[in-house]
Coordinates of C-alpha atoms and ligand atoms in Angstrom, one line a residue:
Chain A
M259 CA 20.3 -4.6 4.7
N260 CA 18.2 -4.7 1.5
L261 CA 19.9 -2.0 -0.5
H262 CA 17.7 -2.3 -3.7
S263 CA 14.9 -1.5 -1.6
I264 CA 15.9 1.4 -0.2
K265 CA 17.7 2.5 -3.5
A266 CA 14.2 2.0 -5.1
I267 CA 12.3 4.2 -2.4
Y268 CA 15.3 6.9 -2.6
N269 CA 15.2 7.1 -6.2
F270 CA 11.4 7.1 -6.6
E271 CA 11.2 10.1 -4.1
M272 CA 14.0 12.0 -5.6
A273 CA 12.2 11.3 -9.1
R274 CA 9.1 12.8 -7.8
W275 CA 11.2 16.0 -6.7
W276 CA 13.0 16.4 -10.0
R277 CA 9.6 16.4 -11.9
T278 CA 8.8 19.4 -10.0
V279 CA 12.5 20.9 -9.4
G280 CA 11.5 24.1 -10.5
Q281 CA 8.7 24.7 -7.9
S282 CA 10.4 22.8 -5.2
I283 CA 13.8 24.9 -5.5
L284 CA 12.2 28.2 -7.0
S285 CA 9.6 28.8 -4.4
P286 CA 12.2 28.9 -1.3
V287 CA 14.8 30.5 -3.5
I288 CA 12.5 33.4 -4.2
S289 CA 11.3 34.1 -0.7
T290 CA 14.7 33.9 0.6
T291 CA 15.6 36.6 -1.9
L292 CA 12.5 38.7 -0.9
Y293 CA 13.9 38.5 2.6
F294 CA 17.2 39.7 1.6
V295 CA 15.7 42.7 -0.1
V296 CA 13.4 43.7 2.6
F297 CA 15.6 42.7 5.6
G298 CA 19.1 42.8 4.0
S299 CA 19.0 45.9 1.9
A300 CA 15.8 48.0 2.8
I301 CA 15.5 47.7 6.4
G302 CA 19.1 46.1 7.1
S303 CA 20.8 49.3 5.7
R304 CA 19.2 51.3 8.6
I305 CA 20.3 48.7 11.3
A306 CA 23.8 48.6 12.8
E307 CA 26.0 45.9 12.7
I308 CA 25.6 43.0 14.8
D309 CA 28.6 41.4 16.6
G310 CA 30.5 43.4 13.9
I311 CA 28.7 41.7 11.0
S312 CA 26.4 43.8 8.5
Y313 CA 22.7 43.0 9.1
G314 CA 22.4 41.5 5.6
S315 CA 25.2 39.0 6.1
F316 CA 23.9 38.1 9.6
I317 CA 20.7 37.0 8.4
V318 CA 22.0 34.2 6.2
P319 CA 22.6 31.3 8.4
G320 CA 19.3 32.0 10.0
L321 CA 17.4 32.3 6.8
V322 CA 19.0 28.9 5.4
M323 CA 18.1 27.3 8.6
L324 CA 14.7 28.6 8.3
A325 CA 14.2 27.3 4.7
V326 CA 15.9 23.9 5.7
L327 CA 13.7 23.3 8.6
T328 CA 10.4 24.0 6.8
E329 CA 11.4 22.2 3.9
S330 CA 12.7 19.1 5.8
I331 CA 9.3 18.8 7.5
S332 CA 7.1 19.4 4.6
N333 CA 9.1 17.3 2.0
A334 CA 9.5 14.3 4.6
S335 CA 5.9 14.6 6.3
F336 CA 4.3 14.7 2.5
G337 CA 6.6 11.8 1.3
I338 CA 5.2 9.3 3.6
Y339 CA 1.7 10.6 4.2
F340 CA 1.0 10.9 0.3
P341 CA 1.1 6.9 -0.2
K342 CA -0.9 6.5 3.0
F343 CA -3.4 8.9 1.6
T344 CA -3.7 7.4 -1.9
G345 CA -3.3 3.9 -0.6
S346 CA -0.1 2.9 -2.4
I347 CA 1.5 2.4 0.9
Y348 CA 0.2 -1.3 0.6
E349 CA 3.1 -2.1 -1.9
V350 CA 5.8 -0.7 0.9
L351 CA 4.1 -2.4 3.7
S352 CA 4.1 -5.9 1.7
A353 CA 7.5 -5.7 0.5
P354 CA 10.3 -7.6 2.0
I355 CA 12.0 -4.5 3.9
S356 CA 12.0 -3.4 7.5
Y357 CA 10.9 -0.2 9.1
V358 CA 14.4 0.9 9.1
E359 CA 14.9 0.6 5.4
I360 CA 11.7 2.2 4.5
L361 CA 13.0 5.2 6.9
L362 CA 16.2 5.4 5.1
G363 CA 14.6 5.5 1.8
Y364 CA 12.3 8.0 2.6
V365 CA 14.1 10.3 5.1
G366 CA 17.5 9.8 3.1
A367 CA 15.5 11.2 -0.1
A368 CA 13.7 14.3 1.8
A369 CA 17.2 14.8 3.7
T370 CA 18.9 15.3 0.3
K371 CA 16.6 17.6 -1.1
S372 CA 17.0 19.9 2.2
I373 CA 20.7 19.9 2.0
I374 CA 20.4 20.9 -1.9
L375 CA 18.1 23.5 -0.9
G376 CA 20.3 24.9 1.9
I377 CA 23.2 25.1 -0.6
M378 CA 21.0 26.7 -3.3
I379 CA 20.1 29.3 -0.8
L380 CA 23.3 29.9 0.3
T381 CA 24.5 30.4 -3.2
T382 CA 21.6 32.7 -3.9
A383 CA 22.6 34.7 -0.6
S384 CA 26.4 35.1 -2.0
F385 CA 24.8 37.3 -4.7
F386 CA 23.3 39.7 -2.3
V387 CA 25.9 40.0 0.6
P388 CA 29.4 39.2 1.5
L389 CA 29.7 35.8 2.7
Q390 CA 32.2 34.0 4.7
I391 CA 32.3 30.6 6.0
Q392 CA 35.0 30.2 8.6
H393 CA 34.1 26.9 9.2
P394 CA 32.8 24.9 6.2
F395 CA 32.8 21.3 7.7
V396 CA 31.1 22.4 10.9
M397 CA 28.8 24.4 8.6
L398 CA 28.1 21.2 6.5
F399 CA 27.8 19.1 9.7
F400 CA 25.0 21.4 10.9
L401 CA 23.2 21.4 7.8
V402 CA 23.2 17.6 7.3
L403 CA 22.4 17.1 11.0
T404 CA 19.4 19.7 10.9
S405 CA 18.1 18.2 8.0
L406 CA 18.2 14.7 9.1
T407 CA 16.7 15.7 12.4
F408 CA 13.7 17.7 10.8
C409 CA 13.2 15.1 8.2
L410 CA 12.6 12.6 10.9
F411 CA 10.4 14.9 12.5
G412 CA 8.4 15.6 9.5
F413 CA 8.4 11.7 8.9
I414 CA 6.7 11.3 12.2
I415 CA 4.3 14.1 11.6
G416 CA 3.6 12.3 8.2
L417 CA 2.8 9.1 9.7
W418 CA 0.7 10.6 12.4
A419 CA -1.4 12.9 10.1
D420 CA -4.7 11.3 9.2
G421 CA -5.8 14.3 7.1
F422 CA -4.4 17.3 5.3
E423 CA -5.0 19.9 8.1
K424 CA -3.0 17.9 10.4
L425 CA -0.2 17.8 8.0
Q426 CA 0.0 21.8 8.2
I427 CA -1.1 22.2 11.7
I428 CA 2.4 21.5 13.5
P429 CA 4.5 23.3 10.9
A430 CA 1.9 26.4 11.2
L431 CA 1.4 26.1 15.1
I432 CA 4.8 25.2 16.2
I433 CA 7.7 25.1 13.7
T434 CA 7.0 28.8 12.1
P435 CA 6.6 30.4 15.5
L436 CA 9.9 28.8 16.7
T437 CA 12.0 29.8 13.8
F438 CA 10.8 33.0 13.6
L439 CA 11.6 33.5 17.3
G440 CA 14.8 31.2 17.1
G441 CA 17.1 34.1 16.5
S442 CA 17.2 34.2 12.6
F443 CA 16.9 38.0 12.5
Y444 CA 18.4 39.1 15.8
T445 CA 20.7 37.7 18.4
I446 CA 19.2 36.3 21.6
S447 CA 21.0 39.2 23.5
M448 CA 18.8 41.8 21.9
L449 CA 15.9 40.7 23.9
P450 CA 15.0 41.6 27.3
P451 CA 16.3 39.4 29.9
F452 CA 13.1 37.3 30.5
W453 CA 12.5 36.6 27.0
Q454 CA 16.2 35.7 26.5
K455 CA 15.6 32.9 29.2
V456 CA 12.4 31.7 27.4
S457 CA 14.3 31.5 24.1
L458 CA 16.7 29.0 25.7
F459 CA 13.7 26.5 25.8
N460 CA 13.4 26.9 21.7
P461 CA 15.4 24.2 20.2
V462 CA 15.8 26.2 17.0
V463 CA 17.9 28.7 18.9
Y464 CA 20.4 26.3 19.2
L465 CA 20.4 25.3 15.6
I466 CA 20.8 28.8 14.4
S467 CA 23.4 29.7 16.8
G468 CA 25.4 26.7 16.0
F469 CA 25.0 27.2 12.3
R470 CA 25.8 31.1 12.7
W471 CA 29.0 30.3 14.5
S472 CA 30.2 28.2 11.5
F473 CA 29.9 31.3 9.4
Y474 CA 31.3 34.1 11.9
E475 CA 32.6 32.5 15.0
K476 CA 29.7 34.4 16.9
S477 CA 26.9 32.8 18.5
D478 CA 24.3 33.2 21.2
V479 CA 25.1 29.9 23.1
S480 CA 28.2 28.0 23.0
L481 CA 28.7 25.5 20.0
K482 CA 29.0 22.6 22.3
L483 CA 25.7 23.1 23.6
S484 CA 24.1 23.6 20.2
L485 CA 25.4 20.2 19.2
I486 CA 24.0 18.5 22.4
M487 CA 20.6 20.2 22.1
V488 CA 20.5 19.1 18.3
S489 CA 21.6 15.8 19.2
I490 CA 19.1 15.4 21.9
F491 CA 16.1 16.5 19.6
L492 CA 17.6 13.9 17.2
L493 CA 17.4 11.1 19.6
V494 CA 13.9 12.0 20.7
C495 CA 12.8 11.6 17.2
I496 CA 14.6 8.2 16.7
I497 CA 12.9 6.8 20.0
L498 CA 9.5 8.1 18.9
I499 CA 10.0 6.4 15.6
R500 CA 11.1 3.2 17.1
W501 CA 8.0 3.1 19.2
I502 CA 5.8 4.0 16.3
F503 CA 7.6 1.1 14.2
K504 CA 7.2 -1.4 17.0
T505 CA 3.6 -0.8 17.5
G506 CA 2.6 -0.4 13.7
Y507 CA 0.9 3.0 14.8
R508 CA -0.9 4.6 12.1
L509 CA 0.6 2.3 9.5
K510 CA -1.2 -0.7 10.1
N511 CA -4.5 -1.8 11.4
Chain B
M188 CA 0.8 -32.3 -2.9
S189 CA 2.7 -30.0 -0.5
V190 CA 1.3 -27.2 0.9
I191 CA 3.0 -23.6 0.2
L192 CA 0.8 -21.6 2.8
S193 CA -0.8 -22.3 5.8
V194 CA -3.0 -20.3 8.2
K195 CA -3.4 -21.6 11.6
N196 CA -6.0 -20.1 14.2
L197 CA -6.0 -16.8 12.7
N198 CA -8.1 -14.3 14.3
K199 CA -8.3 -10.4 13.8
V200 CA -10.2 -7.9 15.9
Y201 CA -10.1 -4.5 14.4
K202 CA -10.0 -1.5 16.6
G203 CA -13.5 -0.8 17.9
D204 CA -13.7 -4.7 18.7
F205 CA -14.9 -5.8 15.5
K206 CA -14.2 -9.1 14.9
A207 CA -13.2 -9.5 11.1
L208 CA -11.6 -13.1 11.2
N209 CA -12.6 -16.0 13.6
N210 CA -10.3 -18.7 14.0
I211 CA -9.4 -19.2 10.2
N212 CA -7.4 -22.5 9.3
L213 CA -6.7 -22.8 5.6
E214 CA -3.9 -24.6 3.6
I215 CA -3.2 -23.7 0.1
N216 CA -1.4 -26.4 -2.2
K217 CA 1.7 -25.4 -4.1
G218 CA 0.7 -24.7 -7.7
E219 CA -3.0 -24.7 -7.3
I220 CA -5.6 -22.0 -8.2
F221 CA -7.6 -21.3 -5.0
A222 CA -10.8 -19.1 -5.3
L223 CA -11.9 -17.3 -2.1
L224 CA -15.3 -16.5 -2.3
G225 CA -17.9 -14.7 0.2
P226 CA -20.2 -11.8 0.3
N227 CA -19.1 -8.1 0.8
G228 CA -17.3 -7.7 4.4
A229 CA -16.7 -11.5 4.7
G230 CA -13.3 -10.9 5.5
K231 CA -11.4 -11.7 2.3
T232 CA -9.4 -8.8 1.9
T233 CA -8.3 -8.8 5.8
L234 CA -7.1 -12.3 5.3
I235 CA -4.9 -11.3 2.4
N236 CA -3.7 -8.4 3.9
I237 CA -2.8 -10.2 7.0
I238 CA -0.8 -12.7 5.0
C239 CA 1.0 -10.1 2.9
G240 CA 1.9 -8.1 6.2
I241 CA -0.4 -5.1 5.5
V242 CA -2.3 -5.7 8.6
N243 CA -1.4 -7.2 11.9
P244 CA -2.9 -10.4 12.9
T245 CA -4.6 -10.2 16.8
N246 CA -3.2 -13.9 16.9
G247 CA -2.4 -16.9 14.9
E248 CA 0.3 -18.1 12.7
I249 CA 1.0 -17.9 9.0
L250 CA 3.5 -20.1 7.5
V251 CA 4.7 -19.4 3.8
D252 CA 6.7 -22.0 2.1
G253 CA 7.6 -23.3 5.8
F254 CA 8.6 -19.4 7.0
D255 CA 7.0 -17.6 9.5
N256 CA 5.3 -14.6 8.0
I257 CA 6.3 -12.3 10.8
K258 CA 9.5 -13.5 12.1
D259 CA 10.9 -14.4 8.5
F260 CA 9.0 -11.5 6.7
R261 CA 11.8 -11.1 4.1
K262 CA 11.7 -14.6 3.1
T263 CA 8.1 -14.8 3.0
R264 CA 7.3 -11.2 1.4
S265 CA 9.7 -12.1 -1.4
L266 CA 7.7 -15.0 -2.4
I267 CA 4.4 -13.0 -2.6
G268 CA 2.8 -10.7 -5.2
L269 CA -0.2 -8.9 -4.4
V270 CA -2.8 -7.3 -6.6
P271 CA -4.9 -5.4 -4.3
Q272 CA -8.6 -4.8 -4.5
E273 CA -8.5 -1.1 -4.9
L274 CA -6.7 0.6 -7.8
V275 CA -3.9 2.7 -6.1
G276 CA -0.8 4.1 -7.4
E277 CA 1.2 7.2 -8.2
A278 CA -0.9 9.1 -10.5
F279 CA 1.9 11.2 -12.1
E280 CA 4.3 8.4 -12.5
T281 CA 4.7 6.2 -15.8
V282 CA 3.9 2.7 -16.1
W283 CA 7.4 1.7 -16.9
N284 CA 8.6 3.5 -13.9
T285 CA 6.2 2.3 -11.6
V286 CA 6.8 -1.1 -12.3
N287 CA 10.4 -1.1 -12.5
F288 CA 10.0 0.7 -8.9
S289 CA 7.8 -2.6 -7.5
R290 CA 10.8 -4.7 -8.8
G291 CA 13.4 -2.5 -6.7
L292 CA 11.3 -2.3 -4.0
F293 CA 10.9 -6.1 -3.7
G294 CA 14.8 -6.1 -3.5
K295 CA 15.4 -7.5 -7.0
P296 CA 18.4 -6.1 -9.1
A297 CA 17.0 -4.2 -12.2
D298 CA 16.0 -6.4 -15.0
H299 CA 14.6 -4.4 -17.8
A300 CA 14.1 -7.2 -20.2
Y301 CA 11.9 -9.2 -17.6
V302 CA 10.0 -5.9 -16.7
E303 CA 9.5 -5.5 -20.4
K304 CA 8.3 -9.1 -21.2
T305 CA 5.8 -8.7 -18.1
I306 CA 4.3 -5.3 -19.5
K307 CA 4.1 -6.8 -23.1
Q308 CA 2.3 -9.9 -21.6
L309 CA -0.3 -7.6 -20.4
S310 CA -0.7 -5.8 -23.4
L311 CA 0.5 -2.6 -21.8
W312 CA 3.6 -2.0 -23.8
D313 CA 2.2 1.2 -26.0
K314 CA 1.3 2.5 -23.0
K315 CA 4.7 2.3 -20.9
D316 CA 5.6 5.9 -21.0
S317 CA 1.9 7.1 -20.2
K318 CA 1.3 8.3 -16.8
M319 CA -1.0 6.3 -14.4
M320 CA -3.6 8.9 -14.4
T321 CA -4.1 8.8 -18.1
L322 CA -5.0 4.9 -18.1
S323 CA -8.3 3.4 -18.1
G324 CA -9.7 1.2 -15.0
G325 CA -8.9 -2.0 -16.8
M326 CA -5.3 -0.8 -17.8
K327 CA -4.7 0.3 -14.2
R328 CA -5.6 -3.1 -13.0
R329 CA -3.1 -4.6 -15.4
V330 CA -0.4 -2.4 -14.3
M331 CA -1.1 -3.3 -10.8
I332 CA -0.8 -7.0 -11.8
A333 CA 2.4 -6.1 -13.8
K334 CA 3.7 -4.6 -10.4
A335 CA 3.1 -7.8 -8.4
L336 CA 4.5 -9.9 -11.2
S337 CA 7.6 -7.7 -11.4
H338 CA 9.5 -9.3 -8.6
E339 CA 8.7 -13.2 -10.1
P340 CA 6.7 -14.3 -7.0
K341 CA 5.9 -17.8 -6.2
I342 CA 2.3 -16.8 -4.8
L343 CA 0.1 -14.6 -6.3
F344 CA -2.9 -13.0 -4.5
L345 CA -5.3 -11.5 -6.7
D346 CA -8.0 -9.6 -4.8
E347 CA -10.8 -9.3 -7.3
P348 CA -8.8 -8.9 -10.3
T349 CA -11.6 -8.8 -12.9
A350 CA -13.7 -6.3 -11.2
G351 CA -14.6 -3.7 -13.7
V352 CA -12.8 -5.5 -16.4
D353 CA -14.7 -6.3 -19.7
V354 CA -15.5 -9.6 -20.7
S355 CA -13.0 -10.1 -23.6
L356 CA -10.2 -8.7 -21.3
R357 CA -11.3 -11.1 -18.4
Q358 CA -10.8 -14.0 -20.6
D359 CA -7.2 -12.9 -21.6
M360 CA -6.8 -12.4 -17.7
W361 CA -8.1 -15.9 -17.1
K362 CA -5.7 -17.2 -19.8
Q363 CA -2.7 -15.3 -18.2
V364 CA -3.7 -16.7 -14.9
R365 CA -3.4 -20.1 -16.2
A366 CA -0.1 -19.5 -17.9
L367 CA 1.3 -18.4 -14.5
Q368 CA -0.1 -21.6 -13.0
E369 CA 1.9 -23.7 -15.6
S370 CA 4.7 -21.6 -14.9
G371 CA 4.6 -22.9 -11.1
V372 CA 3.0 -19.9 -9.4
T373 CA 0.2 -20.5 -7.0
I374 CA -2.6 -18.4 -7.2
I375 CA -5.3 -17.3 -4.6
L376 CA -8.1 -15.0 -6.1
T377 CA -11.0 -13.6 -4.6
T378 CA -14.1 -12.7 -6.8
H379 CA -17.8 -11.9 -6.7
Y380 CA -18.2 -13.8 -10.4
I381 CA -18.9 -17.1 -9.6
E382 CA -18.5 -18.2 -13.1
E383 CA -14.8 -17.0 -12.6
A384 CA -14.2 -19.4 -10.0
E385 CA -16.0 -22.1 -11.7
E386 CA -13.8 -21.5 -14.8
M387 CA -10.5 -20.9 -12.9
A388 CA -10.1 -22.6 -9.4
D389 CA -8.9 -26.1 -8.8
R390 CA -10.2 -25.4 -5.1
I391 CA -12.8 -23.2 -3.6
G392 CA -13.1 -21.7 0.0
V393 CA -16.1 -20.0 1.1
I394 CA -15.8 -17.4 3.9
N395 CA -18.8 -15.6 5.5
N396 CA -18.9 -13.3 8.6
G397 CA -14.9 -14.0 9.2
E398 CA -15.3 -17.8 9.2
I399 CA -14.2 -20.3 6.6
I400 CA -17.6 -22.5 5.9
V401 CA -15.8 -24.6 3.5
T402 CA -12.8 -25.6 1.5
E403 CA -13.2 -28.0 -1.1
N404 CA -12.0 -29.4 -4.4
K405 CA -14.2 -27.7 -7.1
I406 CA -15.5 -30.7 -8.5
D407 CA -16.1 -32.4 -5.2
L408 CA -17.9 -29.4 -4.0
M409 CA -20.1 -29.2 -6.9
K410 CA -20.8 -32.9 -6.6
K411 CA -21.3 -32.8 -2.8
L412 CA -23.7 -29.9 -2.8
G413 CA -24.9 -29.8 -6.3
S414 CA -28.3 -31.2 -6.7
K415 CA -29.1 -32.1 -10.3
Q416 CA -32.1 -32.1 -12.6
L417 CA -33.3 -34.6 -15.2
I418 CA -35.8 -33.0 -17.6
L419 CA -38.0 -34.9 -19.9
E420 CA -39.5 -32.9 -22.9
L421 CA -42.8 -34.7 -23.4
Y422 CA -44.7 -35.3 -26.7
D423 CA -48.1 -34.8 -25.3
P424 CA -49.0 -32.2 -22.5
L425 CA -49.6 -34.1 -19.4
N426 CA -52.4 -32.9 -17.2
F427 CA -51.4 -34.5 -14.0
I428 CA -48.6 -36.7 -12.4
P429 CA -49.8 -40.3 -12.2
S430 CA -49.8 -41.7 -8.7
S431 CA -47.4 -44.5 -9.7
L432 CA -44.7 -42.0 -9.8
S433 CA -45.5 -40.6 -6.3
K434 CA -42.1 -41.9 -5.2
W435 CA -40.2 -39.3 -6.9
T436 CA -40.3 -35.6 -6.6
L437 CA -41.6 -34.4 -9.8
E438 CA -42.6 -31.3 -11.0
L439 CA -44.5 -30.4 -14.3
N440 CA -44.1 -27.0 -16.0
S441 CA -46.8 -24.7 -16.4
D442 CA -47.5 -25.4 -20.0
K443 CA -47.2 -29.0 -19.2
S444 CA -45.0 -30.0 -21.6
Q445 CA -41.8 -30.6 -19.4
L446 CA -41.3 -32.9 -16.3
T447 CA -38.7 -32.2 -14.0
Y448 CA -37.0 -34.0 -11.3
T449 CA -34.7 -32.8 -9.0
Y450 CA -32.2 -35.2 -7.1
D451 CA -28.9 -35.4 -5.0
S452 CA -26.4 -36.2 -7.5
I453 CA -24.5 -38.7 -5.1
K454 CA -27.4 -40.3 -3.2
E455 CA -29.5 -40.9 -6.4
N456 CA -29.6 -44.4 -7.9
S457 CA -33.1 -44.9 -8.9
I458 CA -33.1 -43.0 -12.2
P459 CA -33.4 -46.3 -14.0
D460 CA -36.5 -47.3 -12.0
L461 CA -38.0 -43.9 -12.6
L462 CA -37.7 -44.0 -16.6
S463 CA -39.2 -47.2 -16.8
A464 CA -42.1 -46.4 -14.5
I465 CA -42.4 -43.1 -16.8
C466 CA -42.6 -45.6 -19.6
S467 CA -45.1 -48.0 -18.0
A468 CA -47.3 -45.2 -17.2
G469 CA -47.5 -44.5 -21.0
I470 CA -45.9 -41.0 -21.0
L471 CA -43.9 -40.4 -24.1
F472 CA -41.0 -38.0 -24.4
K473 CA -39.2 -36.5 -27.1
D474 CA -35.8 -35.6 -25.5
I475 CA -34.1 -35.8 -22.1
H476 CA -31.4 -33.6 -20.3
T477 CA -29.9 -33.1 -17.1
K478 CA -28.6 -29.9 -15.4
Q479 CA -25.9 -29.7 -12.8
S480 CA -26.7 -26.9 -10.2
S481 CA -23.9 -23.9 -10.8
L482 CA -21.5 -23.0 -8.0
E483 CA -23.4 -19.9 -7.6
D484 CA -26.4 -21.9 -6.2
I485 CA -24.1 -23.7 -4.2
F486 CA -22.7 -20.5 -3.0
I487 CA -25.9 -18.9 -2.1
K488 CA -27.0 -22.2 -0.3
L489 CA -24.0 -22.3 1.8
V490 CA -24.1 -18.3 2.9
K491 CA -27.8 -18.8 3.6
K492 CA -27.1 -21.7 5.9
S493 CA -24.3 -20.1 7.9
Ligands
ATP87 N1 -9.3 -1.0 8.9 C1 -10.4 -1.5 9.3 N2 -10.9 -1.1 10.5 C2 -12.0 -1.3 11.0 N3 -12.7 -2.4 10.4 C3 -12.3 -3.0 9.2 C4 -11.1 -2.4 8.6 N4 -10.9 -3.0 7.3 C5 -11.9 -3.9 7.0 N5 -12.9 -3.9 8.1 C6 -14.1 -4.5 8.5 O1 -13.9 -5.8 8.7 C7 -15.0 -6.6 7.7 C8 -14.2 -7.5 6.5 O2 -13.7 -6.6 5.5 P1 -12.9 -7.2 4.3 O3 -12.4 -5.8 3.4 O4 -11.9 -8.1 4.7 O5 -14.0 -7.7 3.7 P2 -14.1 -8.4 1.9 O6 -14.3 -9.8 2.3 O7 -12.9 -8.0 1.3 O8 -15.1 -7.6 1.3 P3 -15.3 -7.2 -0.2 O9 -15.7 -8.3 -0.9 O10 -16.5 -6.0 0.0 O11 -14.0 -6.6 -0.8 C9 -15.7 -5.8 7.1 O12 -16.9 -5.6 8.2 C10 -15.1 -4.2 7.1 O13 -15.8 -3.3 7.6
MG88 MG1 -12.2 -7.1 -0.4

């Protein structure tokens, strides 16, 4: 394991982020605050409690996941796409490091950013609504697992993309709908039975459900199932990455 | 002399069935400066990129200091520094960070003193806190060199290092390249400036259409392929070449004041005869000099032939 190299990539990526940390943190925090104002206070005050939790508090885990998911994908995909785009990837490819080490550097940095962001949003939320986290370790575990999984997924998108449109298209066409329909703002049980079934095909449902459980011990699906589904998704990403690295797909001619 | 890099039966077919390299065999000796010449699209960058691990070979074998560049990639890549043809880099990073990053990336522990020395040698010290995007093209090129040297490579690839570099800086760079050679680094450079190869290289390889046409010691190459000219400045204009000199291919210039004899520098041995024949024909000359054909002439000749 070439620790110097991993550290170099990790630090370089983090430094890039620190330079624009205002933007990187501020924009998700502002948009989350807006959600709280609109859904938590304005509309939320007219919505009955869900599972005995005020609507404002209910949406917190979902909003954190929403931001973490989106930012993980965009950070990780951009992190690897950018050097491919500018050509500076030549240096990484010519360095004495394995693909796994490249991955650890890039995905590690992207996941760190996501985790910091998740915590920032949680902190912001605590100013607006009463928060209780009944299982902080499970909460952290989900946060880390989700960040890692979706950073990996973002990394794959960044490798696959050969233009800026492609970088945007998967998040816009797939991820945003999945997250909005993933139960951030409602429980699945509020849906008609048919749509409840459909929702079970949405991986984001399991993430949000498990994450919410760590706060309020209330969930749409069992914690175990949530964990299994997230692990499966993580595994799929790892297998895909392995294939990409084996073939040099979109990295080397 | 020991071989530090050897390329055996290397082929590269790019996607879409374009054959960029055709059975390349090449050996580079430790400590030499090797210049790879060839027209645009000949395959120079492709060859370098395969050796450095940036492009996958289709087949063939590459040994760097005896290590296979795929199986033992950690070993071989840490021996190699690359200055790519294109000026690329992180526009918003400072020179200092970008060079230190390269060192770390190549697995070396941080060494600010060494990085400082390298940056100073390339006359970039006053720019160390500038962002890459604010540098001129020539400065960026030097940053790329600093990055390549940051991890103390034993082999340095310079893919057109002096493209877009002004004359005085170019000579500076030549000096630095020689200093590197003296410190034991093997240098492989590509260039379109023949005088650069002529000035710098110990050996020269010519590549065209993905094939190595020739690799030769520079002096031998110039001797072997170089024709030489013997030029006589005449006292009086000469109206025609006397028949007693018809044995030699002589040319008279337009104002009839110069007689030129073009010959093969290796096979020729009749110059004394020629001179005495000229004297006996009563032709007087006030000066005599010879001209060796340049590498550029040789290069054009080679590429045309293949
Ligand atoms: N990624 C690629 N996909 C397909 N063809 C490529 C690719 N890269 C290079 N080629 C082709 O391979 C050939 C050799 O290119 P290469 O860049 O090695 O030439 P070169 O000798 O470095 O030329 P130059 O002097 O212009 O830098 C060219 O015909 C080029 O079009
Ligand atoms: Mg080239």
